[in-house]
PDB file of C-alpha atoms in Angstrom:
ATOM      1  CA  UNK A1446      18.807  -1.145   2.014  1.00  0.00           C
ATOM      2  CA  UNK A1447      15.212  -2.091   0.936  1.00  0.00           C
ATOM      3  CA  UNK A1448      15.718  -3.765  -2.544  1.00  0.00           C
ATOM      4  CA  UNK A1449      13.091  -6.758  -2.258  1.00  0.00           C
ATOM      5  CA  UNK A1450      10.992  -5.849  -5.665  1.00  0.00           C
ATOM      6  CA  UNK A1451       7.762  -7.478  -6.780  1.00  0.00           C
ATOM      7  CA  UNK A1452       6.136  -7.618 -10.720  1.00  0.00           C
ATOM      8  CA  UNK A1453       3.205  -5.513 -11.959  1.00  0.00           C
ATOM      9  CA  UNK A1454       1.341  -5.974 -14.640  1.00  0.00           C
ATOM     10  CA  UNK A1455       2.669  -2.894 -16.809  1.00  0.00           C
ATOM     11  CA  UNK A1456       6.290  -4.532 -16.525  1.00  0.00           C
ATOM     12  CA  UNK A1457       7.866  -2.431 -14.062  1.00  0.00           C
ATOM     13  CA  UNK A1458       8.528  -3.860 -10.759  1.00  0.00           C
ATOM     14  CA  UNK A1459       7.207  -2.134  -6.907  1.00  0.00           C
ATOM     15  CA  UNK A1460       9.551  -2.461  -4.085  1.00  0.00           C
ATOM     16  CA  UNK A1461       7.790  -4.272  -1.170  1.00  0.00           C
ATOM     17  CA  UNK A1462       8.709  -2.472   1.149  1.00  0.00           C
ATOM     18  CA  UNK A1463       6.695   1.106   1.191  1.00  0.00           C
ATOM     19  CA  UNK A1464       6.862   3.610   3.907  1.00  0.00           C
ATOM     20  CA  UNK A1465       3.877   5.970   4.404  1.00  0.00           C
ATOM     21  CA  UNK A1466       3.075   9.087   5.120  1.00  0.00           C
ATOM     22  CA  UNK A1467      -0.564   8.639   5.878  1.00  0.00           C
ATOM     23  CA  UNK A1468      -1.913   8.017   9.641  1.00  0.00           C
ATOM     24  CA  UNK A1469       0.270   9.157  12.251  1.00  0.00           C
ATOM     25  CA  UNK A1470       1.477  11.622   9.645  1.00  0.00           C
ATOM     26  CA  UNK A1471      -1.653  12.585   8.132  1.00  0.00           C
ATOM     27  CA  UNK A1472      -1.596  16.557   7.769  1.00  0.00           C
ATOM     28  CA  UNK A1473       1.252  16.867   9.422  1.00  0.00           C
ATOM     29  CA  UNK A1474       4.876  17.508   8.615  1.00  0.00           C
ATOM     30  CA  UNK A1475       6.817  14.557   7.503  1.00  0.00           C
ATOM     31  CA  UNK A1476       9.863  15.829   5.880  1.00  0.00           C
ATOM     32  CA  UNK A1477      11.795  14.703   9.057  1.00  0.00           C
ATOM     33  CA  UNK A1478      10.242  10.943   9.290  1.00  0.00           C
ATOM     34  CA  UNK A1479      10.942  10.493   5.405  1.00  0.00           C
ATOM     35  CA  UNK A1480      14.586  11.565   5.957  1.00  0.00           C
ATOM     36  CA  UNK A1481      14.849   8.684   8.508  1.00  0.00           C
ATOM     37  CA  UNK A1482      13.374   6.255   6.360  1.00  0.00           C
ATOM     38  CA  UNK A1483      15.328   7.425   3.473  1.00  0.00           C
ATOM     39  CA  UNK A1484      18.429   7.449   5.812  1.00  0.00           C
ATOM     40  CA  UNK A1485      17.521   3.768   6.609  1.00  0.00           C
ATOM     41  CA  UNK A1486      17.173   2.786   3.408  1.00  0.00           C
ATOM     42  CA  UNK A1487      13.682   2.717   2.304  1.00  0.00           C
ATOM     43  CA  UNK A1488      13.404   3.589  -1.376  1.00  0.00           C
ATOM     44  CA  UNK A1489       9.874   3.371  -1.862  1.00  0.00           C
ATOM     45  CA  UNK A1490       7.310   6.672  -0.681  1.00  0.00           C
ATOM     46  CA  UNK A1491       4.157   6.457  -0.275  1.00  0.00           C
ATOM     47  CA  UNK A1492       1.814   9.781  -0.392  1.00  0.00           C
ATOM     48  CA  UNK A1493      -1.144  11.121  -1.147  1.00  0.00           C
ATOM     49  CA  UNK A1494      -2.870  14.428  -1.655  1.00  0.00           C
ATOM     50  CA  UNK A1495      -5.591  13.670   1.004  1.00  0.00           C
ATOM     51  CA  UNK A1496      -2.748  13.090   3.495  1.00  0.00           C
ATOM     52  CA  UNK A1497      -2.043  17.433   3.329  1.00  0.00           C
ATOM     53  CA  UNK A1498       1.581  17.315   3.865  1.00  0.00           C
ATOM     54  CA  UNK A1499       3.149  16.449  -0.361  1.00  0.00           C
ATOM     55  CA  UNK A1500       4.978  19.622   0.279  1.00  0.00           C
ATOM     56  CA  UNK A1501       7.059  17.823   3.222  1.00  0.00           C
ATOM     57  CA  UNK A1502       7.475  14.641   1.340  1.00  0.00           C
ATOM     58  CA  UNK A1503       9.099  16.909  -1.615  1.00  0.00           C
ATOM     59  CA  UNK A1504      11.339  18.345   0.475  1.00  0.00           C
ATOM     60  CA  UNK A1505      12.817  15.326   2.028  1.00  0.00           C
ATOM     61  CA  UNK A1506      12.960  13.525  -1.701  1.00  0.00           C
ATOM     62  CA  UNK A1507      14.845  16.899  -2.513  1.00  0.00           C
ATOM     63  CA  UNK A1508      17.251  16.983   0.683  1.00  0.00           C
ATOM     64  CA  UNK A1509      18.158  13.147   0.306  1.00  0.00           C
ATOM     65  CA  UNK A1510      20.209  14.223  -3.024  1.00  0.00           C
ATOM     66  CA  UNK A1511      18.769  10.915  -4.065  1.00  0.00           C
ATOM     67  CA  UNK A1512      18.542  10.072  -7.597  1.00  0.00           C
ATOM     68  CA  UNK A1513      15.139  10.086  -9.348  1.00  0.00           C
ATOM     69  CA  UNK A1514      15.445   6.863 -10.386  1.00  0.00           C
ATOM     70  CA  UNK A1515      16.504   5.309  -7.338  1.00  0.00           C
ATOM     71  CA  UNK A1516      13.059   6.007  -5.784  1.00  0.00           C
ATOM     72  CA  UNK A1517       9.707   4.824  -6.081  1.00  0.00           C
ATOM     73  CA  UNK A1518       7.144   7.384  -5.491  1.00  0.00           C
ATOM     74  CA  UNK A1519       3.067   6.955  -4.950  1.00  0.00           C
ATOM     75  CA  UNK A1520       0.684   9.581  -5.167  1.00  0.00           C
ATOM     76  CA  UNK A1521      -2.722   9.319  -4.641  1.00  0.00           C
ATOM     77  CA  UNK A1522      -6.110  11.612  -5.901  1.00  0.00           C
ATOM     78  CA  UNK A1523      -8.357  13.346  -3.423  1.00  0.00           C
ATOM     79  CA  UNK A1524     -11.938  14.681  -4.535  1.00  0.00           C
ATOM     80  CA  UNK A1525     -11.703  16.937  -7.160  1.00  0.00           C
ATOM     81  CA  UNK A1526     -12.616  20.450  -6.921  1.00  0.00           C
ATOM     82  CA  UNK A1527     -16.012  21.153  -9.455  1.00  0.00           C
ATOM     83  CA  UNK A1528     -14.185  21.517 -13.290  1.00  0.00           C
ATOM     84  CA  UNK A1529     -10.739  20.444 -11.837  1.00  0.00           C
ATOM     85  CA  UNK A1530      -8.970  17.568 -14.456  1.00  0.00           C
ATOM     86  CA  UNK A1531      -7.124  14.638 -12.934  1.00  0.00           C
ATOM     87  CA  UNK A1532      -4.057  16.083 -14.611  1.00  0.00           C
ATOM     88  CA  UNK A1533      -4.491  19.900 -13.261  1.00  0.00           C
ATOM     89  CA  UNK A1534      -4.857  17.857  -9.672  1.00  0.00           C
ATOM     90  CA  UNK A1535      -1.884  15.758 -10.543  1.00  0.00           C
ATOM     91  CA  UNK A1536       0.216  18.459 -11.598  1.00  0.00           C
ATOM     92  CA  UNK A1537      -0.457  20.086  -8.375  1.00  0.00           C
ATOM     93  CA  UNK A1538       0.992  17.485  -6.551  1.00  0.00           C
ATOM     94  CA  UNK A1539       4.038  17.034  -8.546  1.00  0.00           C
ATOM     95  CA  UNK A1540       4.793  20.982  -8.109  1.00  0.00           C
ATOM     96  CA  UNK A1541       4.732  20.120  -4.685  1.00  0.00           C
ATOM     97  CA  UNK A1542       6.812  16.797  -4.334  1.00  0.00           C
ATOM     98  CA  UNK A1543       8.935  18.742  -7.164  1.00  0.00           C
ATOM     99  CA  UNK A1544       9.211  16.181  -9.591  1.00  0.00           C
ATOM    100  CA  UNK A1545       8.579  15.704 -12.913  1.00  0.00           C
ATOM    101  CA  UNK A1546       6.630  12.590 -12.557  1.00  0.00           C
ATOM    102  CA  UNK A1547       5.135   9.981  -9.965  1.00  0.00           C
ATOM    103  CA  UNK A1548       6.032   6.415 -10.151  1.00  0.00           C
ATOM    104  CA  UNK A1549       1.908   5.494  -9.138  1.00  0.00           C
ATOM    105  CA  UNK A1550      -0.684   7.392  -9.490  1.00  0.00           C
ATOM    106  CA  UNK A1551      -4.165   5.967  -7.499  1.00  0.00           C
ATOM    107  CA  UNK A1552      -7.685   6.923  -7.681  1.00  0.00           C
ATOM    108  CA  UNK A1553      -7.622   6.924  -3.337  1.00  0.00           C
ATOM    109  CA  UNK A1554     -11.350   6.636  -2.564  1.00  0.00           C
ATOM    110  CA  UNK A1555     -13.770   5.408  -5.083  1.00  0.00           C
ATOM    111  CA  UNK A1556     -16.764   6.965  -3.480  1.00  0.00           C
ATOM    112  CA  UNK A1557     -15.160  10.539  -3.931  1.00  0.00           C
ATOM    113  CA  UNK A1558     -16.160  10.285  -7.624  1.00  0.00           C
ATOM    114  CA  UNK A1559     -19.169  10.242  -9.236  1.00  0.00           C
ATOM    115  CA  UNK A1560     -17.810   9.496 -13.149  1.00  0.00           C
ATOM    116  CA  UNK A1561     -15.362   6.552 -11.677  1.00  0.00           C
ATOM    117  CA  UNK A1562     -14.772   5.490 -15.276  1.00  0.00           C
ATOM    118  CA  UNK A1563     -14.118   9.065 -16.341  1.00  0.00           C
ATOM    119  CA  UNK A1564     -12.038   9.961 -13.773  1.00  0.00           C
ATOM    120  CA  UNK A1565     -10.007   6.079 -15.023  1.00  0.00           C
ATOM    121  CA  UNK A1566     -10.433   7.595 -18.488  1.00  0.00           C
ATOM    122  CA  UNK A1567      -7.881  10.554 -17.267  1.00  0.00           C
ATOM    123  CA  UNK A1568      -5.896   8.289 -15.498  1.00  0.00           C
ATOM    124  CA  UNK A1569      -5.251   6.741 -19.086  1.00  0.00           C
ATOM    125  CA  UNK A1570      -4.620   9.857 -20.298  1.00  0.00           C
ATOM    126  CA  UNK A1571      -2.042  11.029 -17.964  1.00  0.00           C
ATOM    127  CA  UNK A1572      -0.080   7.303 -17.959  1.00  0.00           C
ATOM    128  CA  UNK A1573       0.330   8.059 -21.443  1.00  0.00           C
ATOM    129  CA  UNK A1574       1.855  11.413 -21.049  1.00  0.00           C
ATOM    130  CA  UNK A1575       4.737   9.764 -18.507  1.00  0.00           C
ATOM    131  CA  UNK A1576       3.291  11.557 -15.332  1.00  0.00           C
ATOM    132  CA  UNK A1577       2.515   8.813 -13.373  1.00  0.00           C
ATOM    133  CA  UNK A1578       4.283   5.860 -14.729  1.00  0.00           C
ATOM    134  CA  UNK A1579       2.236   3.543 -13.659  1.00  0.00           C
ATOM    135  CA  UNK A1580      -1.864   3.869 -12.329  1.00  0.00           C
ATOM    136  CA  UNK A1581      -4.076   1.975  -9.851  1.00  0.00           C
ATOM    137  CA  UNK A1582      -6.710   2.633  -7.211  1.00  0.00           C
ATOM    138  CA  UNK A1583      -6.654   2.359  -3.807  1.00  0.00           C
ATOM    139  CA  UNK A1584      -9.870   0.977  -1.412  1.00  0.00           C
ATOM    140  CA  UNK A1585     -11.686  -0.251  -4.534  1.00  0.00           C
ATOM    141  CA  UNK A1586     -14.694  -3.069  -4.317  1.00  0.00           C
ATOM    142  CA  UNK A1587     -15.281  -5.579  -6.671  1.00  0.00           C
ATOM    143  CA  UNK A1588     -18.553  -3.169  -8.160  1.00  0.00           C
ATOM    144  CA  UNK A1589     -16.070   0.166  -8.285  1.00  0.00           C
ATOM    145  CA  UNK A1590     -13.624  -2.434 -10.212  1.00  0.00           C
ATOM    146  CA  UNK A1591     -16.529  -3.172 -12.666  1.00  0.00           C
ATOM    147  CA  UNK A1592     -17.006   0.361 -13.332  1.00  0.00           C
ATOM    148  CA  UNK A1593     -13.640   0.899 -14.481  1.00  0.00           C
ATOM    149  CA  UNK A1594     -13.050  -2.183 -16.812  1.00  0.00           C
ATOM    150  CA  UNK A1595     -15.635  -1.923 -18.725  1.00  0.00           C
ATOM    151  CA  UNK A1596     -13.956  -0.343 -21.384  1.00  0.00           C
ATOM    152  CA  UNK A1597     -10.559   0.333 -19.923  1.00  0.00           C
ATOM    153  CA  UNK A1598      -7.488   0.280 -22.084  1.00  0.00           C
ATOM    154  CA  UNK A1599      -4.756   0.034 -19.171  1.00  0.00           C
ATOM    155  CA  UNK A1600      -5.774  -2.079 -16.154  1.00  0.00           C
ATOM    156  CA  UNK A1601      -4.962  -0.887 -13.107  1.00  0.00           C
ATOM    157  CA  UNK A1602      -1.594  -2.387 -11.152  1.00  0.00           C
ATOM    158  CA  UNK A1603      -2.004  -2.469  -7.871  1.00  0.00           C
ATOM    159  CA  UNK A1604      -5.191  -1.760  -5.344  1.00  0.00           C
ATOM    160  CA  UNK A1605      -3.916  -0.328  -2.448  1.00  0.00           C
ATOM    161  CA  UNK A1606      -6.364  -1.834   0.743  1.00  0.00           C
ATOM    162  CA  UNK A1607      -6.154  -2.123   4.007  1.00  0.00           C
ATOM    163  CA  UNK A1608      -5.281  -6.029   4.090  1.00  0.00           C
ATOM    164  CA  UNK A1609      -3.861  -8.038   7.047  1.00  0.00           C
ATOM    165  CA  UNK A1610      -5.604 -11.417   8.720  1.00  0.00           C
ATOM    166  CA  UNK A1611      -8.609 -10.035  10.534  1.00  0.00           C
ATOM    167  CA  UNK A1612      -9.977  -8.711   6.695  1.00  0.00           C
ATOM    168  CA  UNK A1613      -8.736 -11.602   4.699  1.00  0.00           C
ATOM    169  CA  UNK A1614     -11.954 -13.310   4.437  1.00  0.00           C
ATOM    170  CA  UNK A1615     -13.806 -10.317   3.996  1.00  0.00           C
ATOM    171  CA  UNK A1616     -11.399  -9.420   0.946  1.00  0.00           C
ATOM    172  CA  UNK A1617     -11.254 -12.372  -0.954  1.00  0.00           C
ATOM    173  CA  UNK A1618     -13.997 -11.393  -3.814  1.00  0.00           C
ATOM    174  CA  UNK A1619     -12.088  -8.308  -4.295  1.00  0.00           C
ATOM    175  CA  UNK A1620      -8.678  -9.973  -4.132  1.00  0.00           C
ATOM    176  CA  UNK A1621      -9.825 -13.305  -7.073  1.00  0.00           C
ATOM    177  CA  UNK A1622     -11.166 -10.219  -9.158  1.00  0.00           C
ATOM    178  CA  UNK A1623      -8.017  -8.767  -9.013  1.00  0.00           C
ATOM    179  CA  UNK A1624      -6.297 -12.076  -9.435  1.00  0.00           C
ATOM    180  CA  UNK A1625      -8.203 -12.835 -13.084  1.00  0.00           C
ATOM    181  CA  UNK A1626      -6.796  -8.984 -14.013  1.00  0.00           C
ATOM    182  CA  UNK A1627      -2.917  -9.604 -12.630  1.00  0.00           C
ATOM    183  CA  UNK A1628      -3.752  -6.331 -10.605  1.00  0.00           C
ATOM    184  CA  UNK A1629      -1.400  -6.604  -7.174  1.00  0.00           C
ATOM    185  CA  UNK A1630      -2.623  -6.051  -4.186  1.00  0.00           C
ATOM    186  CA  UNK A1631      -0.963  -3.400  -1.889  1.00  0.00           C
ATOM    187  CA  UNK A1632      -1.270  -3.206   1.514  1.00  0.00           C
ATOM    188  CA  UNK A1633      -1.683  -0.596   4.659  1.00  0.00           C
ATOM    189  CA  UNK A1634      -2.891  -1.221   8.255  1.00  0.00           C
ATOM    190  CA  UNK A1635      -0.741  -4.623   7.820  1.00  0.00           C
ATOM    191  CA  UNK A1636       0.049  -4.457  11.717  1.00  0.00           C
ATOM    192  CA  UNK A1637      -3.542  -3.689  12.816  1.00  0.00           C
ATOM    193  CA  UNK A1638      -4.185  -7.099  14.561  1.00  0.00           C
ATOM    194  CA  UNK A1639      -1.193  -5.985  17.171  1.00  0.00           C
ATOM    195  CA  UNK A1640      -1.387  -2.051  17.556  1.00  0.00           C
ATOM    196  CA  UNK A1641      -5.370  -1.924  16.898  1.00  0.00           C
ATOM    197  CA  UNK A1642      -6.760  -5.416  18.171  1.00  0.00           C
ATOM    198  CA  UNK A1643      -4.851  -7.046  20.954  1.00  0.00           C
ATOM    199  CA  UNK A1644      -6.267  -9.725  22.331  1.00  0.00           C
ATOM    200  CA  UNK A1645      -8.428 -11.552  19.694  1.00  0.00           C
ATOM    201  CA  UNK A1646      -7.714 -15.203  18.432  1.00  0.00           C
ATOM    202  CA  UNK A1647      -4.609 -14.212  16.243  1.00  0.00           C
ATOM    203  CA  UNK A1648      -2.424 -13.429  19.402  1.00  0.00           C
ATOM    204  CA  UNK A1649      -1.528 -17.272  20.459  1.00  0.00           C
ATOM    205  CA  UNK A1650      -0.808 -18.208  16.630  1.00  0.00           C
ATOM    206  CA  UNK A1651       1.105 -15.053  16.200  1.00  0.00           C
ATOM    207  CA  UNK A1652       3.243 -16.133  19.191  1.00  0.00           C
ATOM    208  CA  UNK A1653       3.718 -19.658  17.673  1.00  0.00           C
ATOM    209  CA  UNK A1654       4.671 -18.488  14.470  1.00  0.00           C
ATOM    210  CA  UNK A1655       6.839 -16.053  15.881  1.00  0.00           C
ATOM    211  CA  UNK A1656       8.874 -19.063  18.166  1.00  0.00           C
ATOM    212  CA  UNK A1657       9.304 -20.567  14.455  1.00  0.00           C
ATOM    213  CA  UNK A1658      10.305 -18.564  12.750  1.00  0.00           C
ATOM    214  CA  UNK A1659      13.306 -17.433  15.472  1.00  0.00           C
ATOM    215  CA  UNK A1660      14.546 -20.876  15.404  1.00  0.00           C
ATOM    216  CA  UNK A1661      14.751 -20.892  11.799  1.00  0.00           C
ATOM    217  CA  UNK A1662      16.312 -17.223  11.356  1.00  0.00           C
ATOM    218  CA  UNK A1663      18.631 -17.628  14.386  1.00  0.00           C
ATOM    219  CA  UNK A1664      17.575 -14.280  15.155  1.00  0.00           C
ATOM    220  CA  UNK A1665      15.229 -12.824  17.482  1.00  0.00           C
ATOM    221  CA  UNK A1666      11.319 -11.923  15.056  1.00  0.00           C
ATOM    222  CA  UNK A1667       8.942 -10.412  16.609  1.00  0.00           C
ATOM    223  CA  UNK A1668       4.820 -10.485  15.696  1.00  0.00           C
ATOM    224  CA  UNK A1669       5.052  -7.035  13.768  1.00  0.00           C
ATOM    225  CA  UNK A1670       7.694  -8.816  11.450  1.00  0.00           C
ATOM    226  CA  UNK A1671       5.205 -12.094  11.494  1.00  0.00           C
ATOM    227  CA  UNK A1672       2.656  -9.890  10.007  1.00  0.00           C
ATOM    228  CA  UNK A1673       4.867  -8.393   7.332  1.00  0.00           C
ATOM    229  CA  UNK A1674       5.957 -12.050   6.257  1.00  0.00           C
ATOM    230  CA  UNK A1675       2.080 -13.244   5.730  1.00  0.00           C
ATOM    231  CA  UNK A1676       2.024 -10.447   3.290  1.00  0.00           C
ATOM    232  CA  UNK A1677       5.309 -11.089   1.414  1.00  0.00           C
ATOM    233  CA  UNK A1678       4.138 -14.659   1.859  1.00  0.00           C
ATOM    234  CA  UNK A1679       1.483 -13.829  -0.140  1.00  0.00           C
ATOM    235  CA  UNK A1680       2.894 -11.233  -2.482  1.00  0.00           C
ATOM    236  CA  UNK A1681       1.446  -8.237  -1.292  1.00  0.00           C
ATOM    237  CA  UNK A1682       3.896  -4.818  -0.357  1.00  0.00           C
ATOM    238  CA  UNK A1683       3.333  -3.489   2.887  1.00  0.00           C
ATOM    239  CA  UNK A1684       2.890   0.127   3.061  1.00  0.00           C
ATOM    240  CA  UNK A1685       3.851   1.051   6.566  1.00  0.00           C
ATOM    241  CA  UNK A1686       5.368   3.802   8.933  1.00  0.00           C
ATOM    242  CA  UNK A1687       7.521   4.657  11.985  1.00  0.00           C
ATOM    243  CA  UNK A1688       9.574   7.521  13.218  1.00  0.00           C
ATOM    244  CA  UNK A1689      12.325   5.528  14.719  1.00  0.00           C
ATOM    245  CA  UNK A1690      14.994   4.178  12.777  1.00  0.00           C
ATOM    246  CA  UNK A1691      15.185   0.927  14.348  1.00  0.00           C
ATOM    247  CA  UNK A1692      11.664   0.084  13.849  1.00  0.00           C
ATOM    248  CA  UNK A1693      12.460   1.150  10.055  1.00  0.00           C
ATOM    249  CA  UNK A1694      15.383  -1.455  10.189  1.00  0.00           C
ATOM    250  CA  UNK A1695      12.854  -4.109  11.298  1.00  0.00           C
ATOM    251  CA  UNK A1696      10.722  -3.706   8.748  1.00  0.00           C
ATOM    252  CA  UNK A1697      13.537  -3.712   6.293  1.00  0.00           C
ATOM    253  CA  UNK A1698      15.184  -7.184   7.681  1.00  0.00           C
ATOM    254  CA  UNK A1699      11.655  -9.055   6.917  1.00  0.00           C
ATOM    255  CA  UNK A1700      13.165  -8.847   3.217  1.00  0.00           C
ATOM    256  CA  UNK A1701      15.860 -11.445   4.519  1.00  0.00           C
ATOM    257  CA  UNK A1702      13.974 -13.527   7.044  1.00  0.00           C
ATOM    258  CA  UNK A1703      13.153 -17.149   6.358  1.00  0.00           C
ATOM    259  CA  UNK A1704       9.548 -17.367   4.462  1.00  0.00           C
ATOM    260  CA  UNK A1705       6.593 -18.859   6.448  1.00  0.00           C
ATOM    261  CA  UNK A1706       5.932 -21.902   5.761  1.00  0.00           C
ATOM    262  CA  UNK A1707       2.476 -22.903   4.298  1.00  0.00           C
ATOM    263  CA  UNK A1708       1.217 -24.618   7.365  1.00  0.00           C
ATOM    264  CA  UNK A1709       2.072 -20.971   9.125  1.00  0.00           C
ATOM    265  CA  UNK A1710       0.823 -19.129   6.730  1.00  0.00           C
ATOM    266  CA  UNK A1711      -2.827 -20.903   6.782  1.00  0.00           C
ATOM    267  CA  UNK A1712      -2.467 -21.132  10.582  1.00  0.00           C
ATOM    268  CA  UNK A1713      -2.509 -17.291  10.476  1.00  0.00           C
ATOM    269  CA  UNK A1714      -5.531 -17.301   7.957  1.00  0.00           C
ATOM    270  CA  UNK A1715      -7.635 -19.494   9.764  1.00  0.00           C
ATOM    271  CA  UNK A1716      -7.260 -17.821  12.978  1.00  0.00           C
ATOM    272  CA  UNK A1717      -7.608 -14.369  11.263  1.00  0.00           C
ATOM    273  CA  UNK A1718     -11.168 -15.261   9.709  1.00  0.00           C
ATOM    274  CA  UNK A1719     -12.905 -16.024  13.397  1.00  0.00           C
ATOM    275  CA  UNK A1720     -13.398 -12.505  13.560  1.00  0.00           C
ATOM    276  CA  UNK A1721     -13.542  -9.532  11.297  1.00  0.00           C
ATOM    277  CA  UNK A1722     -12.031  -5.824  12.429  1.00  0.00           C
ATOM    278  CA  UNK A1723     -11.563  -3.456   9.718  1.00  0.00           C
ATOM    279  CA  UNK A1724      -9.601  -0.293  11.035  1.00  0.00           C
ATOM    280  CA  UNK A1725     -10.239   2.046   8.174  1.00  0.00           C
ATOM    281  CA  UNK A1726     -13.331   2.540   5.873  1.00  0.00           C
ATOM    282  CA  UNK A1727     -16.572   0.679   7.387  1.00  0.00           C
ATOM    283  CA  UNK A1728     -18.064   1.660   4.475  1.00  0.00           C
ATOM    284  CA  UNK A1729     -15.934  -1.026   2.404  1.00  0.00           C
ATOM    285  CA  UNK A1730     -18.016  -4.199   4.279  1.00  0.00           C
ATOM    286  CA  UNK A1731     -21.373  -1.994   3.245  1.00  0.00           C
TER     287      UNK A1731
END
């Protein structure tokens, strides 16, 4: 069972352990995939209305005869249609995951929205009224952060990027913003430097790290779990996915395995920042 939690600043607490239904699920059905990671014993669900398949995600949340409270669920905005409120979108979602509430609610892609602040100012608005629990953003830049702010009376909790050792360097500004604000970073494409960049100067460290960390566990690691330790290393939840069970449990026994070290950790960092290779959203490095 997933049960690893981390703080946010509203006082409630995120499991770090998220599985997605984004990517190889995007617009398609996921109800079976969720019922294997809910089998497994992931807890925490993370959706969005830009990913077309809420309706699937519902069902499986429904089928599980899981209580409410025993899950964490994450929504996330798409565009809005012209005179659509966040809250008639929101409430469209939660009709489909059929609940009464989300436990996060993000703003998904700043660049969607021309009134950023507005659209934050009905993210306020819709905290308050207990439908998303808590709020955040997802692929924001320090200047979309700046826009929101200014003014704001919650700050967002998390900022859900794509974050793993090939874009640390590139997301430092955004992550010491977020720092000053206590906002936590969340992550996706966490495994990119294995399943999207093979053969670029993290490989040989990963490997080292790896033969480390297997001596200290006295169980076999391998790089995907490597990955997943820099970011609980470094506090972040990893938002990931799989359709096979044992892949799930893999994920889930990083909760358990021996922390890197610093030395590892800033061995991965170093190596990470030779090169840059962001998987999702060029438009981010613009």
């Amino acid at each position: 069972m997933s049960s690893f939690t981390l703080p946010l600043n509203d006082g409630r607490s995120i499991p770090w352990l998220g599985f997605g239904t984004g990517t190889a699920l995007y617009n398609k059905d996921a109800e079976n995939a969720v019922k294997t990671a809910l089998t497994t014993g992931v807890i925490h669900l993370d959706g969005a209305q830009m990913y077309g398949n809420e309706e699937s995600l519902g069902a499986a949340i429904k089928a599980s005869g899981k209580p409410r409270d025993a899950l964490w669920v994450t929504t996330k905005l798409a565009k809005l249609s012209p005179g659509q409120s966040v809250r008639e979108s929101l409430q469209g979602s939660l009709k489909k995951l059929q609940l009464d509430y989300v436990d996060l609610f993000l703003i998904h892609i700043p660049i969607q929205h021309e009134d950023l602040k507005g659209v934050w100012k009905q993210f306020e608005e819709v905290h308050k009224e207990g439908l998303a629990k808590s709020i955040g953003v997802s692929n924001f830049r320090v200047k979309d952060f700046e826009q929101i702010l200014d003014g704001a009376t919650v700050v967002p909790s998390v900022n859900q990027i794509e974050y793993h050792p090939y874009v640390f360097k590139a997301s430092q500004p955004v992550v010491e913003l977020m720092k000053k604000h206590n906002i936590r970073p969340t992550s996706y494409g966490g495994l990119t430097p294995i399943v999207r960049n093979k053969g670029g100067p993290l490989d040989p460290v990963l490997v080292s790290v790896k033969d480390s960390v297997t001596k200290r566990a006295s169980q076999p690691v391998n790089e995907g779990q490597v990955l997943q330790l820099w970011l609980r290393k470094k506090g972040v939840p990893a938002i990931t996915t799989s359709s096979k069970a044992e892949r799930i449990q893999e994920y889930i026994a990083v909760e358990t395995l021996p922390e890197l070290t610093d030395e590892e950790e800033k061995a991965l960092d170093d190596a990470g920042s030779q090169v840059h290779h962001r998987a999702f959203l060029q438009w981010i490095d613009e």
